[in-house]
């Protein structure tokens, strides 16, 4: 109440002075109670303007300042720095917005100046009552949990570890690699996918700062930016990782044959298996779901008998680990709409209707056909293939409204690789529009069209009819305006990309937002694409939305750089204008807990407790508290009431 | 005193008429052609369903000259498969209604041979009369 | 015995009488009495889809008023087209209070329709009884008879008036299994037979029928089963081109009645162009059921 207040009024060139009588305003301000000094300047935000404020603070021994100028969103930081350097606590600065809220929107009559004066009065009343506040300093755990062991997770983990910080890389499956490991060759360069991914997998697995958790899931996230506690649940592998030499002697011993997930069911594996030859870690996994030993009783131990290093342990149990981390990167990847979604294309009843990822496995040298394109039903080489694009994408009615972004390109690649493998084979690509927006992409499609002469037919396929061991494709050429019916040996659907299973549960646990399609939401679609809406949690790759490999790697590198930016500080400095609980008044009703949008309030021993790093000072808890025990610092009741009174008179 | 009439047409544009009658938004169509791909009567049409919609999108008033709506069997397959949720059978119906309102029937007892007339089940006759006569 | 209101529609009283006779007999054998509505009229045959032609809905609406008057919550239809038209009209007035009020004003000589009647297809009724209950009543299992259900359009489309999934229905397949038949899942089973276009373009029906018969035959079927009089006419009476083989076409109700032990003469329609007896005879299905 006894603060010595200085008022500084900005002309903002003519922006304010055109409609507000600055001299009259200055005179009125000078006469207000508590005001020791009032002065105007052409541009207060300029260096001389700031210098003026600093000098007056010293001369007049001011301990609070009102700047009457533009919106506080523009120059709060500028003026806080100015007053702080002159020895005034930065939270004793008030800004009266006489530009956006007055001079720009009023005609320049006496009432315009009158309103500006009211705004200044209100600011002065607040300034007279301000208390010094100190920023909150929070320690920082310089370690990261990266969830998802595909190329996005691997890239983020490597970038962070290379900068010297420990990383826990958590992968749900038995091995790293993700979707990229399933691919044959990559567009538009036709690089072999595993040839470029394997070195990264090896690098991350050997990095001294990276701890890899495979067959592991994050089941709980506590804490906040800088100090998360992440609970990792480890499923048993039933193979002792340190013992397994990767010799593979267990595999022929196992009597149980199971469709292989890695090959999308096109190939078989045993109940003890390794999904692909370049797998990292190169440790076998015993899939107990398909093992003969369902209960505690061991009725088959042929794998254990065959294992010379005695690495099989039927008694392994799930375990849990609590990891401290300053940041989390979510890189949980994507899935595709299942074939069973497409009832007009026969559900998943026709073996020769497959999806793009299955075709990748058929093309892959380590795939079920060793890279020879053979159709699933009779293992013959298909003499004709129809590719159906936009299967579930751009289909708001029955599928997903969005474009899956990668299908045009991988379909062109599929057609090219098939054409090279089976030169006399016929290819029909049914498409709606070709979207080839990346670097070198249009040129690639052009090559497929013009040089390889692949048949692009513009029109969506309505139905597939199995007929004499072939599939009749009902299409249309909308450019000709004619229906098209072709019989082919194999149909490949470019199925829509969808978020991976379990993303909703993880989003709930980590308290991050997901969008209407189930992808993780970024903080801002343009300007903050790698940050989630929860501070300290970053997004990498297709978990945030469909994208190709190069965009995924860039996204992951962006997430890593955000983490490194966070870790470059010694400690986190948080705004002090956050909620504070008056413990003497709090009755522990927990109503504030339920209204807080940031989950920042919890009840400890019957009293509300505010997590200082989660609270954003929004004030939602203040009106919710029946006991008036809770409110943001720097916005005390007496200050706000005085401001309102000043506006009203 | 002379009254001069405006030279502009007082007719409601065809696209607007169709949209009001079928209660579908023609502009939603992105011309994927799925309606035409699966149309059982496509081989007998002079313009496929997606082409009729394209013509309506462009506001071509002569779209009523095509026989396709009178060949459409109202099987609803196109409506079920439209990714944009356009009830295409309703668009065809609207085109028929516009045609019928001009006063021209597209079928009549006199257009069918007597012998066939006696063999045709009433369900077929009534259905076709309902679709193709005003 | 459960009593339900029953709307036959015009076709079932004329050329599709085989469907009704067998259907009523099968219902009786399942303990269901289908009580024919008094003073029913034509449903309108097809649903008028344009906003300017709502007058055509009056036919259907009057029938729904008859059901309301008789005090039944539901009305059963066998004809696929009638169920479709009645359902679509019912859906339209039920989803839109203004439309209901307007239609009630149109038919001012009738009591106002309250929009509470449910239109139920015969197959849905059987499905509700459940496969097990039906299987338990089977006296003459259709063992070895390879039947391809043919849904056509109006049983499954539009989805709001369909009795099952529009692309991949399963209801006839379920019931056929309960009757002991070998189900043939034919990919053409929801593709249109050409419907009423046979009136003005007779050639179209042969082409469509050829495709449907051919596909079913390729899939291993010996017979088609349908619930639509117009489909039955197109697939059987018109059929594929003369030089192409045609399968036997049954009304689904005929197969139900036969399996439930009805006398063959109650199950076989005089109107069937392709005589089903040789086929049924080879499967031993014309004999008296074993006690």
XYZ file of N, CA and C in Angstrom, chain A residues 343-344 347 349-350 398 462-468 474 485, chain C residues 165-168 170 185 187-191 208 215 218-219:
90
model
N -15.169 -54.332 -45.694
C -16.156 -55.369 -45.989
C -16.421 -55.465 -47.482
N -16.348 -54.310 -48.184
C -16.605 -54.343 -49.624
C -15.456 -55.028 -50.364
N -13.684 -58.339 -46.450
C -13.177 -58.521 -45.089
C -11.730 -58.970 -45.189
N -11.247 -62.247 -45.799
C -11.530 -63.631 -46.197
C -10.750 -64.081 -47.426
N -10.349 -63.121 -48.281
C -9.623 -63.532 -49.484
C -8.129 -63.446 -49.199
N -16.626 -43.943 -43.933
C -16.416 -45.307 -43.450
C -14.997 -45.546 -42.947
N -14.817 -50.122 -56.095
C -16.014 -50.320 -55.290
C -16.042 -51.690 -54.628
N -15.528 -52.690 -55.350
C -15.732 -54.048 -54.834
C -14.738 -55.005 -55.472
N -14.435 -56.071 -54.751
C -13.590 -57.144 -55.267
C -14.403 -58.426 -55.250
N -14.403 -59.125 -56.389
C -15.185 -60.359 -56.492
C -14.228 -61.510 -56.790
N -14.099 -62.465 -55.891
C -13.259 -63.626 -56.189
C -13.885 -64.434 -57.317
N -13.060 -64.843 -58.258
C -13.595 -65.502 -59.443
C -12.528 -66.432 -60.010
N -12.763 -67.709 -59.995
C -11.859 -68.697 -60.592
C -10.402 -68.478 -60.173
N -13.735 -54.153 -59.483
C -14.727 -53.253 -60.063
C -14.255 -51.824 -59.870
N -13.375 -53.154 -65.438
C -13.339 -54.419 -64.707
C -12.081 -55.158 -65.133
N -25.704 -56.010 -42.129
C -24.628 -55.211 -42.715
C -24.822 -55.084 -44.230
N -24.698 -53.872 -44.778
C -24.981 -53.677 -46.202
C -23.978 -54.362 -47.137
N -22.755 -54.563 -46.700
C -21.766 -55.189 -47.587
C -21.559 -56.663 -47.265
N -21.773 -57.019 -46.032
C -21.410 -58.381 -45.624
C -22.452 -58.929 -44.656
N -25.157 -61.474 -42.857
C -24.891 -62.810 -42.332
C -26.152 -63.511 -41.840
N -21.209 -68.740 -49.384
C -21.128 -67.286 -49.242
C -20.695 -66.701 -50.582
N -19.996 -63.854 -53.388
C -19.645 -62.423 -53.358
C -20.672 -61.511 -54.029
N -21.562 -62.074 -54.841
C -22.545 -61.228 -55.536
C -23.851 -61.101 -54.744
N -23.849 -61.554 -53.499
C -25.150 -61.681 -52.839
C -25.825 -60.370 -52.483
N -25.098 -59.241 -52.537
C -25.774 -57.956 -52.303
C -25.782 -57.091 -53.569
N -25.470 -57.711 -54.704
C -25.455 -56.930 -55.950
C -26.817 -57.005 -56.638
N -27.675 -59.299 -65.722
C -27.496 -59.304 -64.263
C -27.694 -60.705 -63.704
N -21.817 -66.493 -60.610
C -20.975 -66.360 -59.431
C -21.353 -67.388 -58.373
N -20.184 -70.755 -59.488
C -18.738 -70.841 -59.287
C -18.376 -71.037 -57.829
N -19.179 -70.455 -56.961
C -18.901 -70.588 -55.533
C -19.361 -71.942 -55.008
